[in-house]
Short mmCIF file of C-alpha atoms in Angstrom, two decimals:
data_model
loop_
_atom_site.label_atom_id
_atom_site.label_comp_id
_atom_site.label_asym_id
_atom_site.label_seq_id
_atom_site.Cartn_x
_atom_site.Cartn_y
_atom_site.Cartn_z
CA MET A 281 80.98 7.87 -13.78
CA ILE A 282 78.42 5.82 -11.82
CA GLU A 283 75.81 8.56 -12.23
CA GLN A 284 76.36 8.64 -15.98
CA GLN A 285 75.93 4.86 -16.27
CA THR A 286 72.75 4.98 -14.19
CA ALA A 287 71.31 7.75 -16.35
CA THR A 288 71.65 5.68 -19.52
CA ARG A 289 69.89 2.61 -18.10
CA ARG A 290 66.39 1.90 -19.40
CA LYS A 291 63.72 2.19 -16.70
CA ILE A 292 61.57 -0.95 -16.62
CA VAL A 293 58.39 -1.78 -14.72
CA LEU A 294 57.28 -5.41 -14.54
CA ALA A 295 53.72 -6.77 -14.40
CA LEU A 296 53.71 -10.45 -13.45
CA GLN A 297 50.70 -12.75 -13.80
CA GLY A 298 49.78 -15.58 -11.48
CA GLY A 299 49.52 -19.24 -12.46
CA GLY A 300 50.89 -21.47 -9.72
CA SER A 301 53.85 -23.59 -10.80
CA HIS A 302 53.69 -21.97 -14.24
CA GLY A 303 55.29 -19.00 -12.49
CA ALA A 304 58.58 -20.82 -13.11
CA PHE A 305 58.24 -19.56 -16.71
CA THR A 306 58.26 -16.00 -15.32
CA TRP A 307 61.33 -16.89 -13.27
CA GLY A 308 63.13 -17.73 -16.52
CA VAL A 309 62.07 -14.46 -18.17
CA LEU A 310 63.24 -12.48 -15.12
CA ASP A 311 66.51 -14.41 -15.13
CA ARG A 312 67.12 -13.16 -18.69
CA LEU A 313 66.11 -9.55 -18.01
CA LEU A 314 68.34 -9.39 -14.93
CA ASP A 315 71.27 -10.36 -17.16
CA ASP A 316 70.97 -7.08 -19.09
CA PRO A 317 73.10 -4.35 -17.47
CA THR A 318 71.17 -1.60 -19.31
CA ILE A 319 67.88 -2.47 -17.57
CA ASP A 320 66.90 -0.64 -14.38
CA ILE A 321 63.83 -2.21 -12.71
CA ILE A 322 62.00 0.58 -10.90
CA GLY A 323 58.64 -1.06 -10.21
CA MET A 324 56.80 -4.36 -10.01
CA THR A 325 53.17 -5.41 -9.77
CA GLY A 326 52.26 -9.04 -9.28
CA THR A 327 49.48 -11.39 -8.29
CA SER A 328 49.61 -14.92 -6.86
CA ALA A 329 52.73 -16.61 -8.31
CA GLY A 330 53.55 -13.19 -9.80
CA ALA A 331 53.48 -11.74 -6.29
CA MET A 332 55.88 -14.45 -5.12
CA ASN A 333 58.26 -13.87 -8.03
CA GLY A 334 58.03 -10.11 -7.72
CA THR A 335 58.57 -9.94 -3.96
CA VAL A 336 61.60 -12.25 -4.14
CA LEU A 337 62.90 -10.21 -7.10
CA VAL A 338 62.60 -6.83 -5.36
CA ASP A 339 64.06 -8.20 -2.12
CA GLY A 340 67.07 -9.48 -4.06
CA LEU A 341 67.55 -6.22 -5.96
CA VAL A 342 67.45 -4.20 -2.75
CA ARG A 343 69.68 -6.73 -1.01
CA GLY A 344 72.44 -6.95 -3.62
CA GLY A 345 71.38 -6.01 -7.15
CA PRO A 346 70.64 -8.29 -10.12
CA THR A 347 73.07 -11.03 -9.03
CA GLU A 348 71.38 -11.42 -5.67
CA ALA A 349 67.92 -11.19 -7.29
CA ARG A 350 68.74 -14.06 -9.65
CA ALA A 351 70.12 -16.12 -6.77
CA GLY A 352 67.04 -15.41 -4.64
CA LEU A 353 64.66 -16.50 -7.40
CA ARG A 354 66.56 -19.74 -7.86
CA ARG A 355 66.51 -20.41 -4.11
CA TYR A 356 62.77 -19.80 -4.03
CA TRP A 357 61.92 -22.15 -6.90
CA GLN A 358 64.29 -24.84 -5.67
CA ALA A 359 62.51 -24.64 -2.31
CA VAL A 360 59.13 -24.95 -4.08
CA GLY A 361 60.38 -28.04 -5.87
CA ALA A 362 61.61 -29.55 -2.61
CA MET A 363 58.22 -29.22 -0.90
CA PRO A 364 56.02 -32.33 -0.56
CA GLY A 365 53.50 -32.25 -3.38
CA PHE A 366 52.11 -33.88 -6.48
CA GLY A 367 55.55 -33.78 -8.10
CA SER A 368 56.61 -36.82 -6.08
CA LEU A 369 54.12 -38.86 -8.08
CA PHE A 370 56.35 -38.38 -11.13
CA SER A 371 59.65 -39.41 -9.56
CA ASN A 372 60.27 -42.10 -12.19
CA VAL A 373 59.09 -40.10 -15.20
CA ASP A 374 61.27 -38.15 -17.62
CA GLY A 375 61.15 -34.41 -16.87
CA GLU A 376 59.63 -33.16 -20.12
CA VAL A 377 57.07 -35.97 -20.19
CA ALA A 378 56.14 -35.28 -16.58
CA ALA A 379 55.67 -31.61 -17.37
CA MET A 380 52.98 -32.49 -19.89
CA THR A 381 51.31 -35.32 -17.94
CA PRO A 382 47.85 -34.42 -16.57
CA LEU A 383 47.55 -34.93 -12.85
CA GLU A 384 44.03 -36.17 -13.63
CA SER A 385 45.60 -39.42 -14.85
CA ILE A 386 46.84 -40.17 -11.34
CA PRO A 387 44.22 -42.07 -9.24
CA ALA A 388 45.41 -40.54 -5.96
CA TYR A 389 44.97 -37.04 -7.35
CA ASN A 390 41.43 -37.80 -8.57
CA GLU A 391 40.47 -39.26 -5.21
CA MET A 392 41.64 -36.15 -3.37
CA MET A 393 40.03 -33.66 -5.76
CA ASP A 394 36.70 -35.50 -5.83
CA LYS A 395 36.21 -35.08 -2.10
CA SER A 396 34.00 -32.10 -1.42
CA VAL A 397 35.94 -30.84 1.57
CA SER A 398 36.33 -27.20 2.50
CA PRO A 399 39.61 -25.98 4.03
CA TYR A 400 37.41 -25.00 6.99
CA ASP A 401 36.36 -28.65 7.45
CA LEU A 402 39.98 -29.58 8.11
CA PRO A 403 42.23 -28.75 11.08
CA ARG A 404 43.86 -25.36 10.67
CA SER A 405 47.23 -25.78 8.99
CA ILE A 406 50.09 -23.42 8.22
CA ASN A 407 50.74 -22.66 4.57
CA PRO A 408 54.10 -24.34 3.83
CA LEU A 409 55.15 -21.27 1.84
CA ARG A 410 55.06 -19.09 4.95
CA SER A 411 58.25 -20.30 6.62
CA MET A 412 60.06 -20.48 3.29
CA LEU A 413 59.23 -16.88 2.37
CA MET A 414 60.04 -15.64 5.87
CA GLU A 415 63.47 -17.22 5.55
CA LEU A 416 64.13 -15.83 2.06
CA ILE A 417 62.70 -12.30 2.32
CA ASP A 418 63.49 -9.38 4.63
CA PHE A 419 60.04 -7.77 4.84
CA ASP A 420 61.22 -4.97 7.15
CA ARG A 421 63.72 -3.89 4.50
CA LEU A 422 61.07 -4.08 1.76
CA ARG A 423 58.74 -1.80 3.71
CA SER A 424 61.46 0.76 4.38
CA GLN A 425 62.99 0.95 0.88
CA GLU A 426 61.77 3.47 -1.70
CA GLU A 427 63.99 2.55 -4.65
CA ILE A 428 61.49 0.16 -6.26
CA GLN A 429 57.70 0.44 -6.23
CA LEU A 430 56.13 -2.88 -5.21
CA VAL A 431 52.41 -3.57 -5.72
CA LEU A 432 50.56 -6.78 -4.80
CA CYS A 433 46.89 -7.57 -5.40
CA ALA A 434 44.47 -9.64 -3.32
CA THR A 435 40.67 -10.04 -3.38
CA ASN A 436 38.57 -9.22 -0.33
CA ALA A 437 36.43 -12.35 0.13
CA ARG A 438 33.75 -10.37 1.98
CA THR A 439 33.36 -7.30 -0.28
CA ALA A 440 34.58 -8.82 -3.61
CA ARG A 441 36.76 -5.74 -4.08
CA ARG A 442 40.45 -5.84 -4.80
CA HIS A 443 42.94 -4.67 -2.23
CA ILE A 444 46.31 -3.23 -3.20
CA PHE A 445 49.33 -3.68 -0.96
CA THR A 446 52.25 -1.31 -1.58
CA ASN A 447 55.74 -0.84 -0.15
CA GLN A 448 54.53 0.46 3.19
CA ASP A 449 52.25 -2.50 3.98
CA ILE A 450 54.00 -5.41 2.25
CA SER A 451 54.07 -8.41 4.60
CA ILE A 452 54.19 -12.17 4.55
CA ASP A 453 50.40 -12.17 4.94
CA ALA A 454 49.98 -9.83 1.96
CA VAL A 455 52.02 -12.16 -0.27
CA LEU A 456 50.14 -15.26 0.92
CA ALA A 457 46.79 -13.48 0.52
CA SER A 458 47.60 -12.67 -3.09
CA ALA A 459 48.06 -16.41 -3.76
CA CYS A 460 45.28 -17.81 -1.55
CA LEU A 461 43.13 -20.20 -3.61
CA PRO A 462 40.05 -20.72 -1.39
CA GLN A 463 39.50 -24.35 -2.40
CA PHE A 464 42.87 -25.20 -0.83
CA PHE A 465 43.50 -22.60 1.89
CA ARG A 466 41.48 -20.65 4.43
CA ALA A 467 41.24 -16.95 3.67
CA VAL A 468 44.22 -14.92 4.91
CA GLU A 469 43.03 -12.40 7.49
CA ILE A 470 44.68 -8.98 7.51
CA ASP A 471 43.37 -6.27 9.84
CA GLY A 472 40.20 -8.31 10.36
CA GLU A 473 39.42 -8.74 6.64
CA PRO A 474 39.55 -12.08 4.76
CA TYR A 475 41.51 -12.20 1.50
CA TRP A 476 41.65 -14.62 -1.41
CA ASP A 477 43.80 -14.83 -4.54
CA GLY A 478 44.14 -11.51 -6.37
CA GLY A 479 43.61 -13.13 -9.79
CA TRP A 480 39.86 -12.45 -9.67
CA THR A 481 40.32 -8.70 -9.44
CA GLY A 482 43.72 -7.95 -10.99
CA ASN A 483 46.04 -10.43 -12.69
CA PRO A 484 48.10 -8.33 -12.18
CA ALA A 485 46.78 -4.95 -11.07
CA LEU A 486 48.17 -2.36 -13.50
CA GLY A 487 46.44 0.91 -12.62
CA PRO A 488 47.81 1.39 -9.08
CA LEU A 489 51.39 1.09 -10.33
CA VAL A 490 50.87 3.22 -13.45
CA MET A 491 49.75 6.06 -11.16
CA LYS A 492 53.06 5.93 -9.28
CA ILE A 493 55.72 5.68 -11.99
CA PRO A 494 57.44 8.14 -14.34
CA GLU A 495 58.07 7.57 -18.04
CA CYS A 496 59.13 3.96 -18.47
CA ASP A 497 58.69 0.65 -20.28
CA LEU A 498 56.03 -1.65 -18.83
CA ILE A 499 56.79 -5.31 -19.55
CA ILE A 500 53.87 -7.66 -18.88
CA VAL A 501 54.83 -11.32 -18.44
CA ARG A 502 51.79 -13.47 -19.30
CA ILE A 503 51.53 -17.11 -18.25
CA ASP A 504 47.79 -17.79 -17.82
CA PRO A 505 46.60 -19.41 -21.08
CA ALA A 506 43.78 -17.56 -22.84
CA ASN A 507 43.06 -20.44 -25.23
CA ARG A 508 42.39 -24.15 -24.65
CA SER A 509 42.04 -26.68 -27.46
CA ASP A 510 39.30 -28.77 -25.81
CA THR A 511 35.95 -27.94 -24.25
CA PRO A 512 35.98 -28.77 -20.51
CA ARG A 513 33.50 -31.55 -19.71
CA THR A 514 34.10 -32.76 -16.17
CA LEU A 515 32.86 -30.66 -13.27
CA ARG A 516 36.45 -30.13 -12.10
CA ASP A 517 37.66 -29.08 -15.56
CA ILE A 518 34.72 -26.68 -15.94
CA PHE A 519 35.49 -25.09 -12.56
CA GLU A 520 39.20 -24.72 -13.35
CA ARG A 521 38.54 -23.28 -16.81
CA THR A 522 36.01 -20.74 -15.51
CA THR A 523 38.59 -19.66 -12.93
CA GLU A 524 41.21 -19.36 -15.65
CA ILE A 525 38.84 -17.27 -17.80
CA SER A 526 37.94 -14.95 -14.94
CA PHE A 527 41.63 -14.44 -14.08
CA ASN A 528 42.34 -13.53 -17.71
CA SER A 529 39.27 -11.27 -17.91
CA ALA A 530 40.43 -9.10 -15.02
CA PHE A 531 43.70 -8.54 -16.86
CA TRP A 532 42.23 -7.83 -20.31
CA LEU A 533 39.56 -5.50 -18.94
CA GLU A 534 42.21 -3.38 -17.23
CA LEU A 535 44.20 -3.15 -20.46
CA LEU A 536 41.00 -2.33 -22.35
CA ALA A 537 40.28 0.52 -19.93
CA GLY A 538 43.73 1.92 -20.71
CA ALA A 539 43.05 1.64 -24.44
CA ILE A 540 39.77 3.53 -24.06
CA ILE A 541 41.48 6.32 -22.13
CA LEU A 542 44.17 6.62 -24.81
CA ARG A 543 41.56 6.72 -27.58
CA SER A 544 39.31 9.23 -25.79
CA GLY A 545 41.36 12.26 -26.84
CA GLN A 546 40.44 14.11 -23.64
CA HIS A 547 44.09 14.78 -22.74
CA GLY A 548 43.36 14.36 -19.06
CA HIS A 549 45.77 13.31 -16.34
CA LEU A 550 45.26 9.56 -16.89
CA GLN A 551 45.79 9.88 -20.61
CA GLN A 552 49.01 11.80 -20.05
CA LEU A 553 50.23 9.08 -17.68
CA LEU A 554 49.45 6.31 -20.19
CA GLU A 555 51.03 8.19 -23.08
CA GLN A 556 54.40 8.22 -21.29
CA ILE A 557 54.39 4.43 -20.86
CA ARG A 558 55.68 2.05 -23.52
CA PHE A 559 53.81 -1.27 -23.39
CA HIS A 560 55.32 -4.70 -24.02
CA ILE A 561 54.13 -8.30 -23.51
CA ILE A 562 56.32 -11.40 -23.16
CA GLU A 563 54.50 -14.73 -23.40
CA ALA A 564 54.75 -18.25 -24.81
CA GLY A 565 51.04 -18.83 -25.39
CA PRO A 566 51.04 -21.77 -27.85
CA ILE A 567 53.42 -23.74 -25.62
CA MET A 568 51.82 -22.88 -22.28
CA GLU A 569 48.40 -23.81 -23.68
CA ARG A 570 49.62 -27.42 -24.05
CA PHE A 571 50.03 -27.74 -20.29
CA PRO A 572 46.95 -29.16 -18.52
CA MET A 573 45.36 -26.83 -15.99
CA SER A 574 46.29 -29.17 -13.13
CA SER A 575 50.00 -28.71 -13.93
CA LYS A 576 49.78 -25.36 -12.13
CA ARG A 577 49.84 -27.45 -8.93
CA ASN A 578 52.66 -29.73 -10.05
CA ASN A 579 55.91 -28.83 -8.30
CA TYR A 580 58.01 -31.61 -9.87
CA PRO A 581 61.53 -30.06 -10.02
CA PRO A 582 62.29 -31.07 -13.65
CA MET A 583 59.04 -29.42 -14.73
CA LEU A 584 59.99 -26.21 -12.93
CA GLU A 585 63.40 -26.24 -14.59
CA TYR A 586 61.76 -26.94 -17.96
CA LEU A 587 59.52 -23.90 -17.52
CA HIS A 588 62.45 -21.78 -16.34
CA ASP A 589 64.44 -22.71 -19.44
CA LEU A 590 61.39 -22.00 -21.64
CA GLY A 591 61.01 -18.57 -20.01
CA ARG A 592 64.70 -17.84 -20.39
CA ARG A 593 64.64 -18.76 -24.11
CA THR A 594 61.43 -16.79 -24.65
CA GLY A 595 62.95 -13.74 -22.92
CA ASP A 596 66.10 -14.10 -24.99
CA ASP A 597 64.13 -14.28 -28.25
CA TRP A 598 62.00 -11.31 -27.20
CA MET A 599 65.05 -9.20 -26.37
CA ALA A 600 66.68 -10.10 -29.69
CA GLN A 601 63.58 -8.96 -31.56
CA ASN A 602 62.41 -6.08 -29.39
CA GLY A 603 65.26 -5.03 -27.09
CA ASP A 604 66.05 -1.97 -29.22
CA ALA A 605 62.49 -0.71 -28.67
CA LEU A 606 62.98 -0.37 -24.92
CA GLY A 607 63.23 3.29 -24.07
CA HIS A 608 61.82 4.33 -27.46
CA ARG A 609 58.47 2.79 -28.41
CA SER A 610 55.82 0.24 -27.48
CA THR A 611 55.86 -3.22 -29.03
CA TYR A 612 52.24 -3.84 -27.99
CA ASP A 613 49.45 -1.48 -29.08
CA LEU A 614 46.71 -1.32 -26.44
CA GLN A 615 44.28 0.15 -28.94
CA GLN A 616 44.16 -3.08 -30.93
CA LEU A 617 41.94 -4.33 -28.10
CA LEU A 618 39.20 -1.88 -29.07
CA PRO A 619 36.45 -3.59 -31.09
CA VAL A 620 35.50 -2.09 -34.46
CA LYS A 621 31.80 -2.21 -33.55
CA VAL A 622 32.39 0.18 -30.66
CA TRP A 623 34.66 2.71 -32.31
CA GLY A 624 33.71 2.37 -35.98
CA PRO A 625 35.99 1.32 -38.86
CA GLU A 626 37.09 4.85 -39.55
CA GLN A 627 38.54 5.10 -36.01
CA HIS A 628 40.08 1.63 -35.87
CA SER A 629 43.54 1.22 -37.31
CA ASP A 630 43.51 -2.58 -37.64
#
């Protein structure tokens, strides 16, 4: 009876973007997906906050199934909200208002950000996430399990190439490397190599996981805004927007490469792999674009809960509209990314 129930479950692979505190939106989406008893998560790729969410998720699934995964994610985000941070500046502000308040309006924040200080100019400090993750996650169990494929992405600060960590070499350092923003933290050294945030080279990295999985549905949870209503003017805003653009570019270029392979008609191994994957994207772009870029560093607990609830509602709406497609067809067509000027109007279906 158990085998029959397992056979009818829809095999899902998750691709989780980074975005700091905005990762609480992904938490809400995952919370909704874990509620569905017909979903069987067999793989996860994540970068930065996506790596945090994904590692906690897989640890929970291996530890005790969806119930434990949901509990682990809540423990993680509650711990993030309890950490000292910019959120304490909003202690007397309503939650939803605080979520939308730019940190740039706070004098103390501006004073800190305007100081041109490298993390290497300061005494070496321990990333506060390290002890929290070590307490929440059993990394030995993650490395030994083979039920769920886990892929994390980091950027080698010396070679500018991306590095992929998989089940066998997942560690606390790999997770922290994937989320290491160099303006705040020293590079994470692993086997003598320095690593920065994986967003520059794969947000998240799709190819390495696609090569490992059978026929399945790939659900991409997007949180990094592609659009902004205003043109950045301050040096800080320009820097943050260029980082945001580069993080998005790594993601879109990888999807575009998949679209080109599918359109090529060569029927090679990569095309066969892509043809057996059904692509889906869950996002709340118009709402997430209203959040200032600095809110990615705001760990005010009501904001995290607001984003969780937004993600949960977005996941619920997506499942109501697209849940029947899982196991049958894509709800996102990669080939719509191909420009008409490259392929010609007669080859472009849009």
